mmCIF file of C-alpha atoms and ligand atoms in Angstrom:
data_model
loop_
_atom_site.group_PDB
_atom_site.id
_atom_site.type_symbol
_atom_site.label_atom_id
_atom_site.label_comp_id
_atom_site.label_asym_id
_atom_site.label_seq_id
_atom_site.Cartn_x
_atom_site.Cartn_y
_atom_site.Cartn_z
ATOM 1 C CA MET D 248 151.896 114.841 99.870
ATOM 2 C CA PRO D 249 149.052 113.955 97.463
ATOM 3 C CA HIS D 250 149.220 110.768 95.433
ATOM 4 C CA GLN D 251 148.257 110.375 91.820
ATOM 5 C CA ILE D 252 145.300 108.068 91.037
ATOM 6 C CA ALA D 253 144.650 106.919 87.479
ATOM 7 C CA PHE D 254 141.088 105.738 86.835
ATOM 8 C CA ARG D 255 140.743 103.366 83.891
ATOM 9 C CA PHE D 256 137.145 103.324 82.661
ATOM 10 C CA GLU D 257 135.635 100.437 80.764
ATOM 11 C CA ASP D 258 135.332 102.479 77.552
ATOM 12 C CA GLY D 259 139.145 102.803 77.499
ATOM 13 C CA VAL D 260 139.279 106.378 78.835
ATOM 14 C CA THR D 261 141.810 107.116 81.610
ATOM 15 C CA ARG D 262 141.462 110.114 83.976
ATOM 16 C CA PHE D 263 143.968 111.238 86.611
ATOM 17 C CA ILE D 264 143.221 112.859 89.957
ATOM 18 C CA GLU D 265 145.205 113.665 93.086
ATOM 19 C CA ALA D 266 144.251 112.218 96.467
ATOM 20 C CA SER D 267 145.701 113.266 99.825
ATOM 21 C CA PRO D 268 146.506 110.413 102.257
ATOM 22 C CA THR D 269 143.702 111.571 104.576
ATOM 23 C CA GLU D 270 140.789 111.573 102.114
ATOM 24 C CA THR D 271 139.097 108.570 100.528
ATOM 25 C CA VAL D 272 139.688 107.968 96.852
ATOM 26 C CA ALA D 273 135.945 108.426 96.195
ATOM 27 C CA ASP D 274 135.905 111.828 97.948
ATOM 28 C CA ALA D 275 139.016 112.948 96.054
ATOM 29 C CA ALA D 276 137.425 111.861 92.783
ATOM 30 C CA TYR D 277 134.216 113.792 93.482
ATOM 31 C CA ARG D 278 136.182 116.891 94.497
ATOM 32 C CA GLN D 279 137.829 116.795 91.057
ATOM 33 C CA GLY D 280 134.653 116.166 89.077
ATOM 34 C CA VAL D 281 134.881 112.378 88.580
ATOM 35 C CA ASN D 282 131.574 110.930 89.770
ATOM 36 C CA LEU D 283 132.500 107.378 90.684
ATOM 37 C CA PRO D 284 129.482 105.115 91.348
ATOM 38 C CA LEU D 285 128.699 105.742 95.006
ATOM 39 C CA ASP D 286 125.777 105.235 97.332
ATOM 40 C CA CYS D 287 126.109 104.611 101.098
ATOM 41 C CA ARG D 288 129.722 105.948 101.453
ATOM 42 C CA ASP D 289 129.810 103.648 104.440
ATOM 43 C CA GLY D 290 131.261 100.354 103.203
ATOM 44 C CA ALA D 291 127.790 98.741 103.286
ATOM 45 C CA CYS D 292 126.365 98.591 99.760
ATOM 46 C CA GLY D 293 129.272 97.666 97.457
ATOM 47 C CA THR D 294 128.245 100.230 94.813
ATOM 48 C CA CYS D 295 131.722 101.823 94.741
ATOM 49 C CA LYS D 296 133.571 98.536 94.128
ATOM 50 C CA CYS D 297 136.527 98.875 91.729
ATOM 51 C CA LEU D 298 139.636 96.848 90.907
ATOM 52 C CA ALA D 299 142.909 98.246 92.263
ATOM 53 C CA GLU D 300 145.388 97.251 89.544
ATOM 54 C CA SER D 301 148.480 98.662 91.228
ATOM 55 C CA GLY D 302 149.705 100.903 94.017
ATOM 56 C CA PRO D 303 149.630 100.870 97.808
ATOM 57 C CA PHE D 304 146.482 101.761 99.732
ATOM 58 C CA GLU D 305 144.667 101.147 103.013
ATOM 59 C CA MET D 306 141.028 100.199 103.470
ATOM 60 C CA GLY D 307 138.719 101.497 106.209
ATOM 61 C CA GLU D 308 135.784 99.510 107.606
ATOM 62 C CA TYR D 309 133.267 97.650 105.471
ATOM 63 C CA ILE D 310 130.943 94.655 105.635
ATOM 64 C CA GLU D 311 131.261 91.293 103.860
ATOM 65 C CA ASP D 312 128.108 91.925 101.784
ATOM 66 C CA ALA D 313 129.803 94.967 100.242
ATOM 67 C CA LEU D 314 133.200 93.322 99.600
ATOM 68 C CA SER D 315 133.824 89.627 100.242
ATOM 69 C CA ALA D 316 137.175 88.314 101.470
ATOM 70 C CA ASP D 317 137.581 86.567 98.128
ATOM 71 C CA GLU D 318 137.015 89.802 96.198
ATOM 72 C CA ALA D 319 139.461 91.680 98.439
ATOM 73 C CA ALA D 320 142.036 88.932 97.816
ATOM 74 C CA ARG D 321 141.544 89.408 94.070
ATOM 75 C CA GLY D 322 142.333 93.138 94.384
ATOM 76 C CA TYR D 323 138.843 94.625 94.563
ATOM 77 C CA VAL D 324 138.396 97.711 96.746
ATOM 78 C CA LEU D 325 135.609 99.984 97.948
ATOM 79 C CA THR D 326 136.699 103.454 96.862
ATOM 80 C CA CYS D 327 134.576 105.013 99.662
ATOM 81 C CA GLN D 328 136.893 103.244 102.144
ATOM 82 C CA MET D 329 140.173 103.347 100.170
ATOM 83 C CA ARG D 330 142.966 105.767 101.108
ATOM 84 C CA ALA D 331 145.964 105.904 98.787
ATOM 85 C CA ARG D 332 149.432 105.396 100.272
ATOM 86 C CA GLY D 333 151.164 105.958 96.936
ATOM 87 C CA ASN D 334 150.274 106.369 93.258
ATOM 88 C CA CYS D 335 147.523 103.895 92.249
ATOM 89 C CA VAL D 336 145.793 102.626 89.125
ATOM 90 C CA VAL D 337 142.108 101.823 89.664
ATOM 91 C CA GLN D 338 139.892 100.086 87.107
ATOM 92 C CA VAL D 339 136.319 101.433 87.263
ATOM 93 C CA PRO D 340 133.510 99.073 86.077
ATOM 94 C CA ALA D 341 131.620 101.887 84.320
ATOM 95 C CA SER D 342 132.057 104.132 81.310
ATOM 96 C CA SER D 343 133.670 107.556 81.673
ATOM 97 C CA ALA D 344 130.381 109.124 80.510
ATOM 98 C CA VAL D 345 128.465 107.506 83.376
ATOM 99 C CA CYS D 346 131.036 108.743 85.896
ATOM 100 C CA ARG D 347 130.863 112.330 84.713
ATOM 101 C CA ALA D 348 127.080 112.413 84.712
ATOM 102 C CA SER D 349 125.967 114.371 87.741
ATOM 103 C CA GLN D 350 123.133 113.028 89.852
ATOM 104 C CA ALA D 351 119.744 114.622 89.423
ATOM 105 C CA ALA D 352 117.180 115.089 92.187
ATOM 106 C CA VAL D 353 113.616 115.221 90.924
ATOM 107 C CA GLU D 354 110.169 114.939 92.481
ATOM 108 C CA ALA D 355 107.333 112.933 91.010
ATOM 109 C CA ALA D 356 103.772 112.079 92.031
ATOM 110 C CA ILE D 357 102.572 108.569 92.810
ATOM 111 C CA SER D 358 100.218 107.527 90.040
ATOM 112 C CA GLU D 359 99.707 103.961 91.301
ATOM 113 C CA VAL D 360 100.758 101.507 94.011
ATOM 114 C CA ARG D 361 99.621 98.017 93.074
ATOM 115 C CA GLN D 362 99.904 94.926 95.284
ATOM 116 C CA LEU D 363 100.978 92.283 92.744
ATOM 117 C CA SER D 364 101.130 89.609 95.458
ATOM 118 C CA PRO D 365 101.426 89.609 99.268
ATOM 119 C CA SER D 366 105.200 89.923 98.903
ATOM 120 C CA THR D 367 105.483 92.274 95.947
ATOM 121 C CA LEU D 368 104.373 95.789 95.046
ATOM 122 C CA SER D 369 104.521 97.799 91.880
ATOM 123 C CA LEU D 370 105.004 101.564 92.211
ATOM 124 C CA THR D 371 104.465 103.957 89.315
ATOM 125 C CA LEU D 372 105.572 107.593 89.510
ATOM 126 C CA LYS D 373 104.641 110.353 87.097
ATOM 127 C CA ASP D 374 106.085 113.787 86.387
ATOM 128 C CA ALA D 375 107.357 115.599 83.314
ATOM 129 C CA ALA D 376 110.660 116.079 85.227
ATOM 130 C CA LEU D 377 111.294 112.309 85.045
ATOM 131 C CA ASP D 378 112.323 112.801 81.432
ATOM 132 C CA LYS D 379 115.388 114.660 82.790
ATOM 133 C CA LEU D 380 116.414 111.602 84.813
ATOM 134 C CA ALA D 381 118.434 109.990 82.019
ATOM 135 C CA PHE D 382 119.332 106.464 83.162
ATOM 136 C CA LEU D 383 120.675 103.323 81.617
ATOM 137 C CA PRO D 384 118.322 100.312 81.916
ATOM 138 C CA GLY D 385 119.506 98.336 84.945
ATOM 139 C CA GLN D 386 120.427 101.405 87.039
ATOM 140 C CA TYR D 387 118.645 102.441 90.231
ATOM 141 C CA VAL D 388 117.625 105.572 92.172
ATOM 142 C CA ASN D 389 117.332 106.425 95.835
ATOM 143 C CA LEU D 390 113.675 107.062 96.716
ATOM 144 C CA GLN D 391 112.928 109.098 99.806
ATOM 145 C CA VAL D 392 110.265 107.714 102.136
ATOM 146 C CA PRO D 393 107.850 110.712 102.261
ATOM 147 C CA GLY D 394 107.816 112.552 105.585
ATOM 148 C CA THR D 395 111.180 111.066 106.658
ATOM 149 C CA ASP D 396 114.861 111.601 105.905
ATOM 150 C CA GLN D 397 115.184 107.904 104.938
ATOM 151 C CA THR D 398 115.937 106.757 101.406
ATOM 152 C CA ARG D 399 115.853 103.295 99.849
ATOM 153 C CA ALA D 400 117.502 102.132 96.611
ATOM 154 C CA TYR D 401 115.215 100.787 93.857
ATOM 155 C CA SER D 402 116.053 99.683 90.334
ATOM 156 C CA PHE D 403 113.892 101.095 87.574
ATOM 157 C CA SER D 404 111.674 98.292 86.277
ATOM 158 C CA SER D 405 110.668 100.232 83.165
ATOM 159 C CA LEU D 406 111.918 102.984 80.905
ATOM 160 C CA VAL D 407 110.282 106.423 81.217
ATOM 161 C CA ARG D 408 107.168 106.519 79.003
ATOM 162 C CA ASP D 409 104.917 109.595 78.800
ATOM 163 C CA GLY D 410 106.489 110.922 82.020
ATOM 164 C CA GLU D 411 105.855 107.662 83.936
ATOM 165 C CA VAL D 412 108.330 105.161 85.375
ATOM 166 C CA SER D 413 107.807 102.011 87.483
ATOM 167 C CA PHE D 414 109.521 100.023 90.239
ATOM 168 C CA LEU D 415 109.070 96.454 91.493
ATOM 169 C CA ILE D 416 109.297 96.461 95.280
ATOM 170 C CA ARG D 417 109.479 93.673 97.836
ATOM 171 C CA ASN D 418 106.968 94.184 100.657
ATOM 172 C CA VAL D 419 109.267 93.717 103.673
ATOM 173 C CA PRO D 420 107.208 93.244 106.870
ATOM 174 C CA GLY D 421 107.967 96.184 109.195
ATOM 175 C CA GLY D 422 109.998 97.951 106.486
ATOM 176 C CA ARG D 423 109.975 101.767 106.326
ATOM 177 C CA MET D 424 109.287 102.069 102.602
ATOM 178 C CA SER D 425 107.129 98.930 102.526
ATOM 179 C CA GLY D 426 105.012 100.288 105.399
ATOM 180 C CA TYR D 427 104.610 103.651 103.694
ATOM 181 C CA LEU D 428 103.583 102.102 100.360
ATOM 182 C CA THR D 429 101.100 99.604 101.851
ATOM 183 C CA GLY D 430 99.686 101.815 104.629
ATOM 184 C CA GLN D 431 99.844 105.473 103.706
ATOM 185 C CA ALA D 432 100.642 106.133 100.042
ATOM 186 C CA GLN D 433 97.946 107.911 98.041
ATOM 187 C CA PRO D 434 97.876 108.813 94.341
ATOM 188 C CA GLY D 435 99.296 112.331 94.003
ATOM 189 C CA ASP D 436 101.723 112.011 96.968
ATOM 190 C CA ARG D 437 105.110 113.433 95.971
ATOM 191 C CA MET D 438 108.279 111.333 96.202
ATOM 192 C CA ARG D 439 111.871 112.531 95.762
ATOM 193 C CA LEU D 440 114.234 110.524 93.541
ATOM 194 C CA THR D 441 118.018 110.956 93.477
ATOM 195 C CA GLY D 442 120.127 109.302 90.839
ATOM 196 C CA PRO D 443 120.562 107.533 88.576
ATOM 197 C CA LEU D 444 123.144 105.287 90.212
ATOM 198 C CA GLY D 445 124.971 102.026 89.721
ATOM 199 C CA THR D 446 127.144 100.162 87.257
ATOM 200 C CA PHE D 447 124.624 97.386 86.642
ATOM 201 C CA TYR D 448 123.321 98.404 83.236
ATOM 202 C CA LEU D 449 122.863 96.771 79.861
ATOM 203 C CA ARG D 450 126.024 97.042 77.752
ATOM 204 C CA ASP D 451 126.061 96.824 73.933
ATOM 205 C CA ILE D 452 124.867 93.338 73.006
ATOM 206 C CA GLN D 453 127.864 91.623 71.382
ATOM 207 C CA ARG D 454 127.087 87.984 72.195
ATOM 208 C CA PRO D 455 124.242 85.918 73.778
ATOM 209 C CA LEU D 456 122.912 87.197 77.099
ATOM 210 C CA LEU D 457 122.027 85.143 80.172
ATOM 211 C CA LEU D 458 119.901 87.146 82.654
ATOM 212 C CA LEU D 459 119.485 85.686 86.171
ATOM 213 C CA ALA D 460 116.899 87.242 88.499
ATOM 214 C CA GLY D 461 115.978 86.474 92.116
ATOM 215 C CA GLY D 462 112.674 87.857 93.473
ATOM 216 C CA THR D 463 112.281 91.589 92.841
ATOM 217 C CA GLY D 464 115.738 91.358 91.251
ATOM 218 C CA LEU D 465 113.564 90.965 88.145
ATOM 219 C CA ALA D 466 113.138 94.783 88.127
ATOM 220 C CA PRO D 467 116.277 95.836 86.217
ATOM 221 C CA PHE D 468 115.688 93.096 83.646
ATOM 222 C CA THR D 469 112.198 94.279 82.676
ATOM 223 C CA ALA D 470 113.729 97.739 82.063
ATOM 224 C CA MET D 471 116.505 96.125 79.969
ATOM 225 C CA LEU D 472 113.936 94.037 78.054
ATOM 226 C CA GLU D 473 111.948 97.178 77.204
ATOM 227 C CA LYS D 474 115.098 98.554 75.571
ATOM 228 C CA ILE D 475 115.812 95.245 73.807
ATOM 229 C CA ALA D 476 112.187 95.097 72.589
ATOM 230 C CA ALA D 477 112.578 98.595 71.114
ATOM 231 C CA GLU D 478 115.993 98.028 69.520
ATOM 232 C CA GLY D 479 116.114 94.255 68.910
ATOM 233 C CA SER D 480 118.957 91.890 69.726
ATOM 234 C CA PRO D 481 121.204 90.176 67.193
ATOM 235 C CA TYR D 482 121.874 87.416 69.766
ATOM 236 C CA PRO D 483 119.680 85.150 71.931
ATOM 237 C CA VAL D 484 118.632 86.516 75.317
ATOM 238 C CA HIS D 485 117.583 83.992 77.992
ATOM 239 C CA LEU D 486 116.165 84.967 81.404
ATOM 240 C CA ILE D 487 115.901 82.633 84.407
ATOM 241 C CA TYR D 488 113.709 84.094 87.139
ATOM 242 C CA GLY D 489 113.652 82.383 90.542
ATOM 243 C CA VAL D 490 111.491 83.058 93.595
ATOM 244 C CA THR D 491 110.928 81.386 96.961
ATOM 245 C CA HIS D 492 107.137 80.800 96.973
ATOM 246 C CA ASP D 493 104.485 80.559 94.254
ATOM 247 C CA ALA D 494 102.956 83.853 95.439
ATOM 248 C CA ASP D 495 106.257 85.642 94.771
ATOM 249 C CA LEU D 496 106.020 84.954 91.007
ATOM 250 C CA VAL D 497 104.893 88.241 89.435
ATOM 251 C CA ASP D 498 104.955 89.909 86.023
ATOM 252 C CA MET D 499 104.668 86.575 84.188
ATOM 253 C CA ASP D 500 102.304 88.228 81.682
ATOM 254 C CA LYS D 501 104.901 90.949 81.093
ATOM 255 C CA LEU D 502 107.594 88.322 80.421
ATOM 256 C CA ALA D 503 105.263 86.451 78.055
ATOM 257 C CA GLY D 504 104.678 89.786 76.272
ATOM 258 C CA PHE D 505 108.444 90.275 75.843
ATOM 259 C CA ALA D 506 108.744 86.705 74.502
ATOM 260 C CA ALA D 507 106.070 87.509 71.916
ATOM 261 C CA ARG D 508 107.719 90.805 70.895
ATOM 262 C CA ILE D 509 111.426 89.835 70.960
ATOM 263 C CA PRO D 510 112.151 86.961 68.529
ATOM 264 C CA ASN D 511 115.415 85.970 70.289
ATOM 265 C CA PHE D 512 114.054 86.094 73.824
ATOM 266 C CA SER D 513 113.124 83.099 75.996
ATOM 267 C CA PHE D 514 112.591 82.729 79.724
ATOM 268 C CA ALA D 515 112.014 80.186 82.484
ATOM 269 C CA ALA D 516 110.647 80.761 85.976
ATOM 270 C CA CYS D 517 111.314 78.521 88.973
ATOM 271 C CA VAL D 518 110.133 78.314 92.576
ATOM 272 C CA ALA D 519 112.428 77.093 95.370
ATOM 273 C CA SER D 520 109.813 76.030 97.940
ATOM 274 C CA PRO D 521 109.338 72.203 97.977
ATOM 275 C CA ASP D 522 105.541 72.616 98.412
ATOM 276 C CA SER D 523 105.274 74.697 95.238
ATOM 277 C CA ALA D 524 102.651 73.770 92.637
ATOM 278 C CA TRP D 525 104.718 75.455 89.905
ATOM 279 C CA PRO D 526 106.123 72.959 87.355
ATOM 280 C CA ASN D 527 109.734 74.262 87.516
ATOM 281 C CA LYS D 528 111.131 73.700 90.993
ATOM 282 C CA GLY D 529 114.455 74.604 92.552
ATOM 283 C CA PHE D 530 116.900 77.486 92.407
ATOM 284 C CA VAL D 531 117.980 79.522 89.400
ATOM 285 C CA THR D 532 121.237 77.516 89.279
ATOM 286 C CA HIS D 533 119.234 74.279 88.687
ATOM 287 C CA HIS D 534 117.945 75.733 85.422
ATOM 288 C CA ILE D 535 121.231 76.970 83.907
ATOM 289 C CA GLN D 536 122.008 74.625 80.986
ATOM 290 C CA PRO D 537 125.480 74.296 79.415
ATOM 291 C CA ALA D 538 123.974 75.812 76.209
ATOM 292 C CA HIS D 539 123.122 79.000 78.142
ATOM 293 C CA LEU D 540 126.815 79.414 79.027
ATOM 294 C CA ASN D 541 127.781 78.885 75.362
ATOM 295 C CA ASP D 542 131.385 77.831 76.201
ATOM 296 C CA GLY D 543 131.910 81.249 77.798
ATOM 297 C CA GLU D 544 130.805 83.300 74.787
ATOM 298 C CA VAL D 545 128.022 84.880 76.848
ATOM 299 C CA ASP D 546 127.441 88.050 78.904
ATOM 300 C CA VAL D 547 125.866 87.181 82.260
ATOM 301 C CA TYR D 548 123.769 89.650 84.280
ATOM 302 C CA LEU D 549 122.696 88.629 87.792
ATOM 303 C CA CYS D 550 120.468 90.500 90.258
ATOM 304 C CA GLY D 551 118.701 89.601 93.488
ATOM 305 C CA PRO D 552 119.063 89.379 97.260
ATOM 306 C CA PRO D 553 122.673 88.948 98.526
ATOM 307 C CA PRO D 554 122.471 85.181 99.359
ATOM 308 C CA MET D 555 121.084 84.362 95.903
ATOM 309 C CA VAL D 556 123.721 86.510 94.173
ATOM 310 C CA GLU D 557 126.482 84.824 96.237
ATOM 311 C CA ALA D 558 125.154 81.332 95.412
ATOM 312 C CA VAL D 559 124.942 82.007 91.676
ATOM 313 C CA ASN D 560 128.349 83.703 91.728
ATOM 314 C CA ARG D 561 129.823 80.565 93.293
ATOM 315 C CA PHE D 562 128.047 78.320 90.783
ATOM 316 C CA ILE D 563 129.405 80.312 87.823
ATOM 317 C CA ARG D 564 132.956 80.362 89.287
ATOM 318 C CA GLU D 565 132.876 76.600 89.901
ATOM 319 C CA CYS D 566 131.170 75.453 86.700
ATOM 320 C CA GLY D 567 134.418 75.638 84.738
ATOM 321 C CA VAL D 568 133.150 78.152 82.157
ATOM 322 C CA GLN D 569 134.322 81.763 82.363
ATOM 323 C CA PRO D 570 131.692 84.111 80.829
ATOM 324 C CA ALA D 571 133.038 86.883 78.559
ATOM 325 C CA SER D 572 131.557 89.355 81.038
ATOM 326 C CA PHE D 573 129.720 89.038 84.324
ATOM 327 C CA HIS D 574 127.754 91.866 85.963
ATOM 328 C CA HIS D 575 125.857 91.613 89.216
ATOM 329 C CA GLU D 576 123.744 93.738 91.572
ATOM 330 C CA LYS D 577 122.933 92.790 95.175
ATOM 331 C CA PHE D 578 119.696 94.137 96.639
ATOM 332 C CA ALA D 579 121.321 94.659 100.035
ATOM 333 C CA ALA D 580 119.111 95.917 102.868
ATOM 334 C CA SER D 581 119.792 99.569 103.687
ATOM 335 C CA ALA D 582 122.726 100.195 106.056
HETATM 336 C C1 FAD T 749 121.418 98.920 94.524
HETATM 337 C C2 FAD T 749 120.140 98.415 95.151
HETATM 338 C C3 FAD T 749 118.996 98.304 94.389
HETATM 339 C C4 FAD T 749 117.817 97.821 94.966
HETATM 340 N N1 FAD T 749 116.709 97.680 94.179
HETATM 341 C C5 FAD T 749 115.603 97.113 94.716
HETATM 342 C C6 FAD T 749 114.447 96.867 93.886
HETATM 343 O O1 FAD T 749 114.387 97.195 92.699
HETATM 344 N N2 FAD T 749 113.373 96.247 94.476
HETATM 345 C C7 FAD T 749 113.396 95.879 95.806
HETATM 346 O O2 FAD T 749 112.391 95.296 96.280
HETATM 347 N N3 FAD T 749 114.454 96.129 96.593
HETATM 348 C C8 FAD T 749 115.543 96.738 96.082
HETATM 349 N N4 FAD T 749 116.609 97.000 96.897
HETATM 350 C C9 FAD T 749 116.440 96.815 98.371
HETATM 351 C C10 FAD T 749 115.735 98.094 98.905
HETATM 352 O O3 FAD T 749 116.607 99.219 98.794
HETATM 353 C C11 FAD T 749 115.297 98.012 100.380
HETATM 354 O O4 FAD T 749 116.366 97.588 101.165
HETATM 355 C C12 FAD T 749 114.131 97.081 100.637
HETATM 356 O O5 FAD T 749 113.073 97.388 99.752
HETATM 357 C C13 FAD T 749 113.622 97.204 102.076
HETATM 358 O O6 FAD T 749 113.177 98.533 102.321
HETATM 359 P P1 FAD T 749 112.128 98.854 103.455
HETATM 360 O O7 FAD T 749 112.244 100.326 103.769
HETATM 361 O O8 FAD T 749 110.771 98.340 103.100
HETATM 362 O O9 FAD T 749 112.623 98.035 104.712
HETATM 363 P P2 FAD T 749 113.720 98.512 105.822
HETATM 364 O O10 FAD T 749 113.094 99.528 106.716
HETATM 365 O O11 FAD T 749 114.994 98.940 105.094
HETATM 366 O O12 FAD T 749 114.003 97.176 106.566
HETATM 367 C C14 FAD T 749 113.193 96.700 107.656
HETATM 368 C C15 FAD T 749 113.833 95.447 108.224
HETATM 369 O O13 FAD T 749 113.772 94.374 107.262
HETATM 370 C C16 FAD T 749 115.073 93.906 106.945
HETATM 371 N N5 FAD T 749 115.078 93.669 105.480
HETATM 372 C C17 FAD T 749 115.254 94.586 104.500
HETATM 373 N N6 FAD T 749 115.182 94.004 103.274
HETATM 374 C C18 FAD T 749 114.950 92.692 103.505
HETATM 375 C C19 FAD T 749 114.781 91.574 102.673
HETATM 376 N N7 FAD T 749 114.845 91.653 101.342
HETATM 377 N N8 FAD T 749 114.545 90.372 103.254
HETATM 378 C C20 FAD T 749 114.462 90.236 104.595
HETATM 379 N N9 FAD T 749 114.621 91.275 105.447
HETATM 380 C C21 FAD T 749 114.864 92.475 104.918
HETATM 381 C C22 FAD T 749 116.033 95.044 107.322
HETATM 382 O O14 FAD T 749 117.317 94.575 107.663
HETATM 383 C C23 FAD T 749 115.329 95.638 108.532
HETATM 384 O O15 FAD T 749 115.612 94.919 109.697
HETATM 385 C C24 FAD T 749 117.787 97.478 96.343
HETATM 386 C C25 FAD T 749 118.942 97.624 97.122
HETATM 387 C C26 FAD T 749 120.121 98.084 96.537
HETATM 388 C C27 FAD T 749 121.353 98.234 97.385
HETATM 389 S S1 FES T 750 129.453 103.479 98.464
HETATM 390 FE FE1 FES T 750 131.159 102.329 99.088
HETATM 391 S S2 FES T 750 130.265 100.547 99.949
HETATM 392 FE FE2 FES T 750 128.535 101.818 99.549
#
């Protein structure tokens, strides 16, 4: 007998679907036209994480990076692994509009691959079709490695301008996409993009923002800052950008440009390596001041590699101040 699942979206909309005991909640939702955020469908990426408010269910297999034991204890679930055992209410961390938006698949040509540092690449794609890829700044797409059936997730690091969009990509030694971009890619090569995806996007600015970036986790923030530069912010926006080595610090000129254009915007960059020549040393958490947390009247956005996201998560939980909202994205390696 099918069970009834109520999805509560963050814009207050509630939608009901039916799910049989044998199908996952995510599959049932898609079958009935509710496009829950979803990527690997394999319990590996954490994209489909929601809060199960009530109702019995069982979970399939997943890894700790996708859903930690602490999150599971607090009622979070991966809908790609969740099977209902009765009627359930599930809170979805996205708006109903985002969940109804169908994914687009478009092709675009490489206009530039730039090596910003030994560890970091910038990729720019161009095609008139990119204008159809409506995304919210902070979201990501799956990019197919040309000539293979492999895809990798990358956050947009810019908005689409004149049919061009950019990405900030870590050069992983031996990596499929990294190897293609550093060894084979030529201007004009076509790449396939599928998306947009993800619930990590800039919400309406209703209070000060604290943006925390680790490494190429800077990407979604430069896209968000382009939007803020165009529309302004009534509240202060502070970015702390941390990397491991001096050579990993990229796009500092871009950040300085945002600071010049956005009156309320400030930023600090820090380098963790003890042999760094950069004046600000240490991790992102060393540079979070009580004023940035504003007694909790702050929206925090956090993005970077899983260990950095976990460490900052822990710091925020233990610092005794509960932010009004807290959004994070882990740049997990592909399953
Ligand atoms: C939602 C989401 C958004 C993402 N957005 C971005 C983004 O904007 N920019 C970005 O650079 N990355 C991003 N990533 C990570 C990205 O999808 C790839 O995993 C990464 O770029 C490696 O791809 P690759 O093909 O070069 O290496 P792969 O062929 O996937 O990996 C080769 C080997 O390196 C290991 N490896 C992979 N990544 C790392 C790493 N960071 N450190 C150490 N070892 C690693 C793998 O486990 C594997 O053994 C995102 C991931 C997710 C889930
Ligand atoms: S889509 Fe469920 S964990 Fe990746």
